[in-house]
Coordinates of N, CA and C in Angstrom, one line a residue:
M1 N 18.2 -70.6 69.2 CA 17.8 -69.2 69.0 C 18.9 -68.3 69.4
S2 N 19.9 -68.7 69.8 CA 20.9 -67.8 70.2 C 21.6 -67.2 69.0
L3 N 21.4 -67.9 67.9 CA 22.0 -67.3 66.7 C 21.1 -66.1 66.2
V4 N 19.9 -66.1 66.4 CA 19.0 -65.0 65.9 C 19.0 -63.9 66.8
T5 N 19.0 -64.1 68.1 CA 19.1 -63.0 69.1 C 20.4 -63.1 69.8
P6 N 21.1 -62.0 69.8 CA 22.4 -62.0 70.4 C 22.3 -61.9 72.0
D7 N 23.3 -62.3 72.7 CA 23.3 -62.2 74.1 C 23.6 -60.7 74.5
F8 N 23.4 -60.4 75.8 CA 23.7 -59.1 76.3 C 25.2 -58.8 76.2
G9 N 26.0 -59.7 76.6 CA 27.5 -59.5 76.5 C 28.0 -59.3 75.1
L10 N 27.5 -60.1 74.2 CA 27.9 -59.9 72.8 C 27.4 -58.5 72.3
L11 N 26.2 -58.2 72.7 CA 25.7 -56.9 72.3 C 26.5 -55.7 72.9
F12 N 26.9 -55.9 74.2 CA 27.7 -54.9 74.9 C 29.0 -54.7 74.2
W13 N 29.7 -55.8 73.9 CA 31.0 -55.6 73.3 C 30.9 -55.1 71.8
M14 N 29.8 -55.4 71.2 CA 29.6 -54.9 69.8 C 29.4 -53.4 69.9
V15 N 28.7 -53.0 70.9 CA 28.4 -51.5 71.0 C 29.8 -50.8 71.3
I16 N 30.6 -51.4 72.3 CA 31.8 -50.8 72.7 C 32.8 -50.8 71.5
I17 N 32.9 -51.9 70.7 CA 33.8 -51.9 69.6 C 33.3 -50.9 68.5
F18 N 32.0 -50.9 68.3 CA 31.4 -49.9 67.4 C 31.8 -48.5 67.8
G19 N 31.6 -48.2 69.1 CA 32.0 -46.9 69.6 C 33.4 -46.5 69.5
V20 N 34.3 -47.5 69.7 CA 35.8 -47.3 69.6 C 36.1 -47.0 68.1
V21 N 35.5 -47.9 67.2 CA 35.8 -47.7 65.8 C 35.2 -46.3 65.3
F22 N 34.0 -46.0 65.8 CA 33.4 -44.8 65.5 C 34.2 -43.6 66.0
F23 N 34.7 -43.7 67.2 CA 35.6 -42.6 67.8 C 36.9 -42.5 67.0
V24 N 37.5 -43.6 66.7 CA 38.8 -43.6 65.9 C 38.5 -43.0 64.5
L25 N 37.4 -43.4 63.9 CA 37.1 -42.9 62.6 C 36.7 -41.4 62.7
A26 N 36.0 -41.0 63.7 CA 35.6 -39.6 63.9 C 36.8 -38.8 64.2
K27 N 37.7 -39.3 64.9 CA 38.9 -38.5 65.3 C 39.9 -38.5 64.1
F28 N 40.1 -39.6 63.5 CA 41.2 -39.6 62.5 C 40.6 -39.8 61.0
G29 N 39.6 -40.6 60.8 CA 39.2 -40.9 59.5 C 38.3 -39.9 58.8
F30 N 37.2 -39.5 59.6 CA 36.2 -38.6 59.0 C 36.8 -37.2 58.7
P31 N 37.7 -36.6 59.5 CA 38.3 -35.4 59.0 C 39.1 -35.5 57.7
V32 N 39.8 -36.6 57.6 CA 40.5 -36.8 56.4 C 39.6 -37.0 55.2
I33 N 38.6 -37.8 55.4 CA 37.6 -38.0 54.3 C 36.9 -36.7 54.0
T34 N 36.4 -36.0 55.0 CA 35.6 -34.8 54.8 C 36.6 -33.7 54.2
G35 N 37.8 -33.7 54.6 CA 38.8 -32.8 54.0 C 39.0 -33.1 52.5
M36 N 39.1 -34.4 52.2 CA 39.3 -34.8 50.8 C 38.1 -34.4 50.0
V37 N 36.9 -34.7 50.6 CA 35.7 -34.4 49.9 C 35.6 -32.9 49.7
R38 N 35.9 -32.1 50.7 CA 35.9 -30.6 50.6 C 36.9 -30.1 49.6
K39 N 38.1 -30.8 49.6 CA 39.1 -30.4 48.7 C 38.7 -30.7 47.3
R40 N 38.1 -31.9 47.1 CA 37.6 -32.3 45.8 C 36.5 -31.3 45.3
S41 N 35.6 -31.0 46.3 CA 34.5 -30.0 46.0 C 35.0 -28.7 45.6
D42 N 36.0 -28.2 46.3 CA 36.7 -26.9 46.0 C 37.4 -27.0 44.6
H43 N 38.0 -28.1 44.4 CA 38.7 -28.3 43.1 C 37.7 -28.3 41.9
I44 N 36.6 -29.0 42.2 CA 35.5 -29.0 41.1 C 34.9 -27.6 40.9
E45 N 34.6 -26.9 42.0 CA 34.1 -25.5 41.9 C 35.1 -24.6 41.2
E46 N 36.4 -24.8 41.6 CA 37.5 -23.9 40.9 C 37.5 -24.3 39.4
S47 N 37.4 -25.5 39.1 CA 37.5 -26.0 37.7 C 36.3 -25.4 36.9
L48 N 35.1 -25.5 37.6 CA 33.9 -24.9 36.9 C 34.0 -23.4 36.8
K49 N 34.6 -22.7 37.7 CA 34.9 -21.3 37.6 C 35.8 -21.0 36.5
K50 N 36.9 -21.8 36.4 CA 37.9 -21.6 35.3 C 37.2 -21.9 34.0
A51 N 36.4 -22.9 33.9 CA 35.7 -23.3 32.7 C 34.8 -22.1 32.3
Q52 N 34.1 -21.5 33.3 CA 33.2 -20.4 33.0 C 34.0 -19.2 32.4
E53 N 35.2 -18.9 33.1 CA 36.0 -17.8 32.7 C 36.6 -18.1 31.3
A54 N 37.0 -19.4 31.0 CA 37.4 -19.8 29.7 C 36.3 -19.6 28.6
Q55 N 35.1 -20.0 29.0 CA 34.0 -19.8 28.1 C 33.8 -18.3 27.8
E56 N 33.8 -17.5 28.8 CA 33.6 -16.0 28.6 C 34.8 -15.5 27.8
A57 N 36.0 -15.9 28.0 CA 37.1 -15.5 27.3 C 37.0 -15.9 25.8
L58 N 36.5 -17.1 25.6 CA 36.3 -17.6 24.2 C 35.2 -16.8 23.5
E59 N 34.2 -16.5 24.2 CA 33.1 -15.6 23.7 C 33.7 -14.2 23.3
N60 N 34.5 -13.7 24.2 CA 35.1 -12.4 24.0 C 36.0 -12.5 22.7
L61 N 36.8 -13.5 22.7 CA 37.7 -13.7 21.5 C 36.9 -13.9 20.2
T62 N 35.8 -14.6 20.3 CA 34.9 -14.8 19.1 C 34.4 -13.5 18.7
R63 N 33.9 -12.7 19.7 CA 33.3 -11.3 19.3 C 34.4 -10.5 18.7
E64 N 35.6 -10.5 19.3 CA 36.7 -9.7 18.8 C 37.1 -10.2 17.4
S65 N 37.2 -11.5 17.2 CA 37.5 -12.0 15.9 C 36.5 -11.6 14.9
R66 N 35.2 -11.6 15.2 CA 34.2 -11.2 14.3 C 34.3 -9.7 14.0
R67 N 34.6 -8.9 15.0 CA 34.8 -7.5 14.8 C 36.0 -7.2 13.9
M68 N 37.1 -7.9 14.2 CA 38.3 -7.7 13.4 C 38.0 -8.1 12.0
T69 N 37.3 -9.2 11.8 CA 37.0 -9.7 10.4 C 36.1 -8.7 9.7
E70 N 35.1 -8.1 10.4 CA 34.3 -7.1 9.8 C 35.1 -5.8 9.4
E71 N 36.0 -5.4 10.3 CA 36.9 -4.3 10.1 C 37.8 -4.6 8.9
A72 N 38.3 -5.8 8.8 CA 39.2 -6.2 7.7 C 38.4 -6.2 6.4
R73 N 37.2 -6.6 6.4 CA 36.4 -6.6 5.2 C 36.1 -5.2 4.8
A74 N 35.7 -4.3 5.8 CA 35.5 -2.9 5.5 C 36.7 -2.3 4.9
E75 N 37.9 -2.6 5.5 CA 39.2 -2.0 5.0 C 39.4 -2.5 3.6
Q76 N 39.2 -3.8 3.4 CA 39.3 -4.4 2.0 C 38.5 -3.6 1.0
G77 N 37.2 -3.5 1.4 CA 36.3 -2.7 0.5 C 36.8 -1.3 0.2
R78 N 37.3 -0.6 1.3 CA 37.7 0.7 1.1 C 39.0 0.7 0.2
I79 N 39.9 -0.2 0.4 CA 41.1 -0.3 -0.4 C 40.7 -0.6 -1.9
L80 N 39.8 -1.5 -2.1 CA 39.3 -1.8 -3.4 C 38.7 -0.6 -4.1
K81 N 37.8 0.1 -3.4 CA 37.2 1.3 -3.9 C 38.3 2.4 -4.3
E82 N 39.3 2.5 -3.4 CA 40.4 3.5 -3.6 C 41.2 3.1 -4.9
A83 N 41.5 1.8 -4.9 CA 42.2 1.3 -6.1 C 41.4 1.5 -7.4
T84 N 40.1 1.2 -7.4 CA 39.3 1.4 -8.5 C 39.3 2.9 -8.9
R85 N 39.1 3.8 -7.9 CA 39.1 5.2 -8.2 C 40.4 5.6 -8.8
T86 N 41.6 5.1 -8.2 CA 42.9 5.5 -8.7 C 43.1 5.0 -10.1
R87 N 42.7 3.7 -10.4 CA 42.8 3.2 -11.7 C 42.0 4.0 -12.7
D88 N 40.7 4.4 -12.4 CA 39.9 5.2 -13.3 C 40.6 6.5 -13.5
Q89 N 41.1 7.1 -12.4 CA 41.8 8.4 -12.6 C 43.0 8.3 -13.5
I90 N 43.8 7.2 -13.3 CA 45.0 7.1 -14.2 C 44.6 6.9 -15.6
I91 N 43.5 6.1 -15.8 CA 43.0 5.8 -17.2 C 42.6 7.1 -17.8
A92 N 41.8 7.9 -17.0 CA 41.3 9.2 -17.5 C 42.4 10.1 -17.9
E93 N 43.4 10.2 -17.0 CA 44.6 11.1 -17.2 C 45.3 10.6 -18.5
A94 N 45.5 9.3 -18.6 CA 46.2 8.7 -19.8 C 45.4 9.0 -21.1
R95 N 44.1 8.9 -21.0 CA 43.3 9.2 -22.2 C 43.4 10.7 -22.6
Q96 N 43.3 11.5 -21.5 CA 43.4 13.0 -21.7 C 44.8 13.3 -22.3
K97 N 45.9 12.7 -21.8 CA 47.2 13.0 -22.3 C 47.4 12.5 -23.7
A98 N 46.8 11.3 -24.0 CA 46.9 10.8 -25.3 C 46.1 11.7 -26.3
Q99 N 45.0 12.2 -25.8 CA 44.2 13.1 -26.7 C 44.9 14.4 -26.9
E100 N 45.6 14.9 -25.9 CA 46.4 16.1 -26.1 C 47.5 15.9 -27.0
E101 N 48.2 14.8 -26.9 CA 49.3 14.4 -27.8 C 48.8 14.3 -29.2
A102 N 47.6 13.6 -29.4 CA 47.0 13.5 -30.7 C 46.7 14.8 -31.3
D103 N 46.1 15.7 -30.5 CA 45.8 17.0 -30.9 C 47.0 17.8 -31.4
K104 N 48.1 17.7 -30.5 CA 49.4 18.4 -30.9 C 49.9 17.8 -32.2
I105 N 49.9 16.5 -32.4 CA 50.4 15.9 -33.6 C 49.5 16.3 -34.8
V106 N 48.2 16.4 -34.6 CA 47.3 16.8 -35.7 C 47.6 18.3 -36.1
E107 N 47.7 19.1 -35.0 CA 48.0 20.5 -35.2 C 49.3 20.7 -35.9
H108 N 50.3 20.0 -35.5 CA 51.7 20.1 -36.1 C 51.6 19.6 -37.6
A109 N 50.8 18.5 -37.8 CA 50.6 18.0 -39.2 C 49.9 19.1 -40.0
K110 N 48.9 19.7 -39.5 CA 48.2 20.8 -40.2 C 49.2 21.9 -40.6
I111 N 50.0 22.3 -39.6 CA 50.9 23.4 -39.9 C 51.9 23.0 -40.9
Q112 N 52.4 21.7 -40.8 CA 53.4 21.2 -41.8 C 52.8 21.1 -43.2
I113 N 51.5 20.6 -43.2 CA 50.8 20.5 -44.5 C 50.6 21.9 -45.1
A114 N 50.2 22.9 -44.3 CA 50.0 24.2 -44.8 C 51.4 24.8 -45.3
A115 N 52.4 24.5 -44.6 CA 53.7 25.0 -45.1 C 54.2 24.3 -46.3
E116 N 53.9 23.0 -46.4 CA 54.3 22.3 -47.6 C 53.4 22.7 -48.8
R117 N 52.2 23.0 -48.5 CA 51.3 23.5 -49.6 C 51.7 24.8 -50.1
E118 N 52.0 25.7 -49.1 CA 52.5 27.0 -49.5 C 53.8 26.9 -50.3
S119 N 54.7 26.1 -49.9 CA 56.0 25.9 -50.6 C 55.7 25.3 -52.0
A120 N 54.8 24.3 -52.1 CA 54.5 23.8 -53.4 C 53.9 24.8 -54.3
M121 N 53.0 25.6 -53.7 CA 52.4 26.7 -54.5 C 53.4 27.7 -55.1
R122 N 54.3 28.0 -54.2 CA 55.4 28.9 -54.6 C 56.2 28.3 -55.7
D123 N 56.5 27.0 -55.6 CA 57.3 26.3 -56.6 C 56.5 26.3 -57.9
V124 N 55.2 26.0 -57.8 CA 54.4 26.0 -59.1 C 54.4 27.4 -59.7
C125 N 54.2 28.4 -58.8 CA 54.2 29.7 -59.3 C 55.5 30.1 -60.0
R126 N 56.6 29.7 -59.3 CA 57.9 30.0 -59.9 C 58.1 29.3 -61.2
Q127 N 57.7 28.0 -61.3 CA 57.8 27.4 -62.6 C 56.9 28.0 -63.7
V128 N 55.7 28.3 -63.2 CA 54.8 29.0 -64.2 C 55.4 30.3 -64.6
S129 N 56.0 31.0 -63.7 CA 56.6 32.3 -64.0 C 57.8 32.1 -65.0
L130 N 58.6 31.1 -64.7 CA 59.7 30.8 -65.6 C 59.2 30.5 -67.1
I131 N 58.2 29.6 -67.1 CA 57.6 29.3 -68.4 C 57.0 30.6 -69.1
S132 N 56.3 31.4 -68.2 CA 55.8 32.6 -68.8 C 56.8 33.5 -69.3
V133 N 58.0 33.6 -68.6 CA 59.1 34.5 -69.0 C 59.6 34.0 -70.3
K134 N 59.8 32.6 -70.4 CA 60.3 32.0 -71.6 C 59.3 32.3 -72.8
V135 N 58.0 32.1 -72.5 CA 57.0 32.4 -73.6 C 57.1 33.8 -74.0
A136 N 57.1 34.7 -73.0 CA 57.1 36.1 -73.3 C 58.4 36.5 -74.0
E137 N 59.5 35.9 -73.6 CA 60.7 36.1 -74.3 C 60.7 35.7 -75.8
K138 N 60.1 34.6 -76.0 CA 59.9 34.1 -77.4 C 59.0 35.0 -78.1
I139 N 57.9 35.4 -77.5 CA 57.0 36.3 -78.2 C 57.6 37.6 -78.5
V140 N 58.2 38.2 -77.6 CA 58.8 39.5 -77.8 C 60.1 39.4 -78.6
K141 N 60.7 38.2 -78.5 CA 61.9 37.9 -79.2 C 63.0 38.8 -78.6
K142 N 62.9 38.9 -77.4 CA 63.9 39.7 -76.7 C 64.2 39.1 -75.4
E143 N 65.5 39.0 -75.2 CA 65.9 38.4 -73.9 C 66.2 39.6 -72.9
L144 N 65.9 39.3 -71.7 CA 66.2 40.3 -70.7 C 67.7 40.4 -70.6
D145 N 68.2 41.6 -70.2 CA 69.6 41.8 -70.3 C 70.4 40.9 -69.2
S146 N 70.0 40.9 -68.0 CA 70.8 40.2 -67.1 C 69.9 39.2 -66.3
S147 N 70.6 38.3 -65.7 CA 69.9 37.3 -64.9 C 69.2 37.9 -63.6
E148 N 69.8 39.0 -63.2 CA 69.2 39.7 -62.0 C 67.9 40.3 -62.4
E149 N 67.7 40.8 -63.6 CA 66.4 41.2 -64.0 C 65.4 40.1 -64.1
Q150 N 65.9 39.0 -64.6 CA 65.1 37.8 -64.7 C 64.6 37.3 -63.3
L151 N 65.5 37.3 -62.3 CA 65.1 36.9 -60.9 C 64.2 37.9 -60.3
A152 N 64.4 39.2 -60.6 CA 63.5 40.2 -60.0 C 62.1 40.0 -60.6
L153 N 62.0 39.8 -61.9 CA 60.7 39.6 -62.6 C 60.1 38.3 -62.0
I154 N 60.8 37.2 -61.8 CA 60.3 36.0 -61.3 C 59.8 36.2 -59.9
D155 N 60.5 36.9 -59.1 CA 60.1 37.1 -57.7 C 58.8 37.9 -57.7
R156 N 58.7 38.9 -58.5 CA 57.5 39.8 -58.6 C 56.3 38.9 -59.0
L157 N 56.5 38.1 -60.0 CA 55.4 37.2 -60.5 C 55.0 36.2 -59.5
V158 N 56.0 35.6 -58.7 CA 55.7 34.7 -57.7 C 54.8 35.3 -56.6
E159 N 55.2 36.5 -56.2 CA 54.4 37.3 -55.2 C 53.0 37.5 -55.7
E160 N 52.8 37.9 -56.9 CA 51.5 38.2 -57.5 C 50.7 36.9 -57.5
C161 N 51.4 35.8 -57.9 CA 50.7 34.5 -58.0 C 50.3 34.0 -56.6
S162 N 51.2 34.2 -55.6 CA 50.9 33.8 -54.2 C 49.8 34.5 -53.7
R163 N 49.7 35.8 -53.9 CA 48.6 36.6 -53.4 C 47.3 36.2 -54.1
S164 N 47.3 35.9 -55.3 CA 46.1 35.5 -56.0 C 45.6 34.1 -55.6
V165 N 46.6 33.2 -55.3 CA 46.2 31.9 -54.8 C 45.7 31.9 -53.4
L166 N 46.4 32.7 -52.6 CA 45.9 32.8 -51.2 C 44.6 33.4 -51.0
K167 N 44.2 34.3 -51.9 CA 42.9 35.0 -51.9 C 41.8 34.0 -52.3
N168 N 42.2 33.0 -53.1 CA 41.2 32.0 -53.6 C 41.1 30.9 -52.5

């Protein structure tokens, strides 16, 4: 039975050895172990704090990124509207300028046509006058004395013809 129940001497030395080991551990081992545990705990707390700060910074960056994206989209929309307005304005100005140029060309053509028509009418009247003078000359059987008289008569007849044509 000595194996199951220890003797008093054995028990005494076991308690003394346990006390010495406990004292040595309490003096030298436990402070190191608790220091390491405290250090590890502080490190974990600091890491958690940094992770929380990083999470907050990430959320702030995400919000800032969304805000900047929204601003960029708004700016893009504004620029597109401005470009569309400018394009429409340029097209309108080009159309107006083209219309003005076309009107000028048409007006110039009308003036030129009127001048050509008047010139043609004068030529026709002059030719009619020449024919009339020749016919009158043959009828009267008399030639006018000088070419100056013929030209004066032709000019007078052209003027009369022009006035009568312009009135019609």
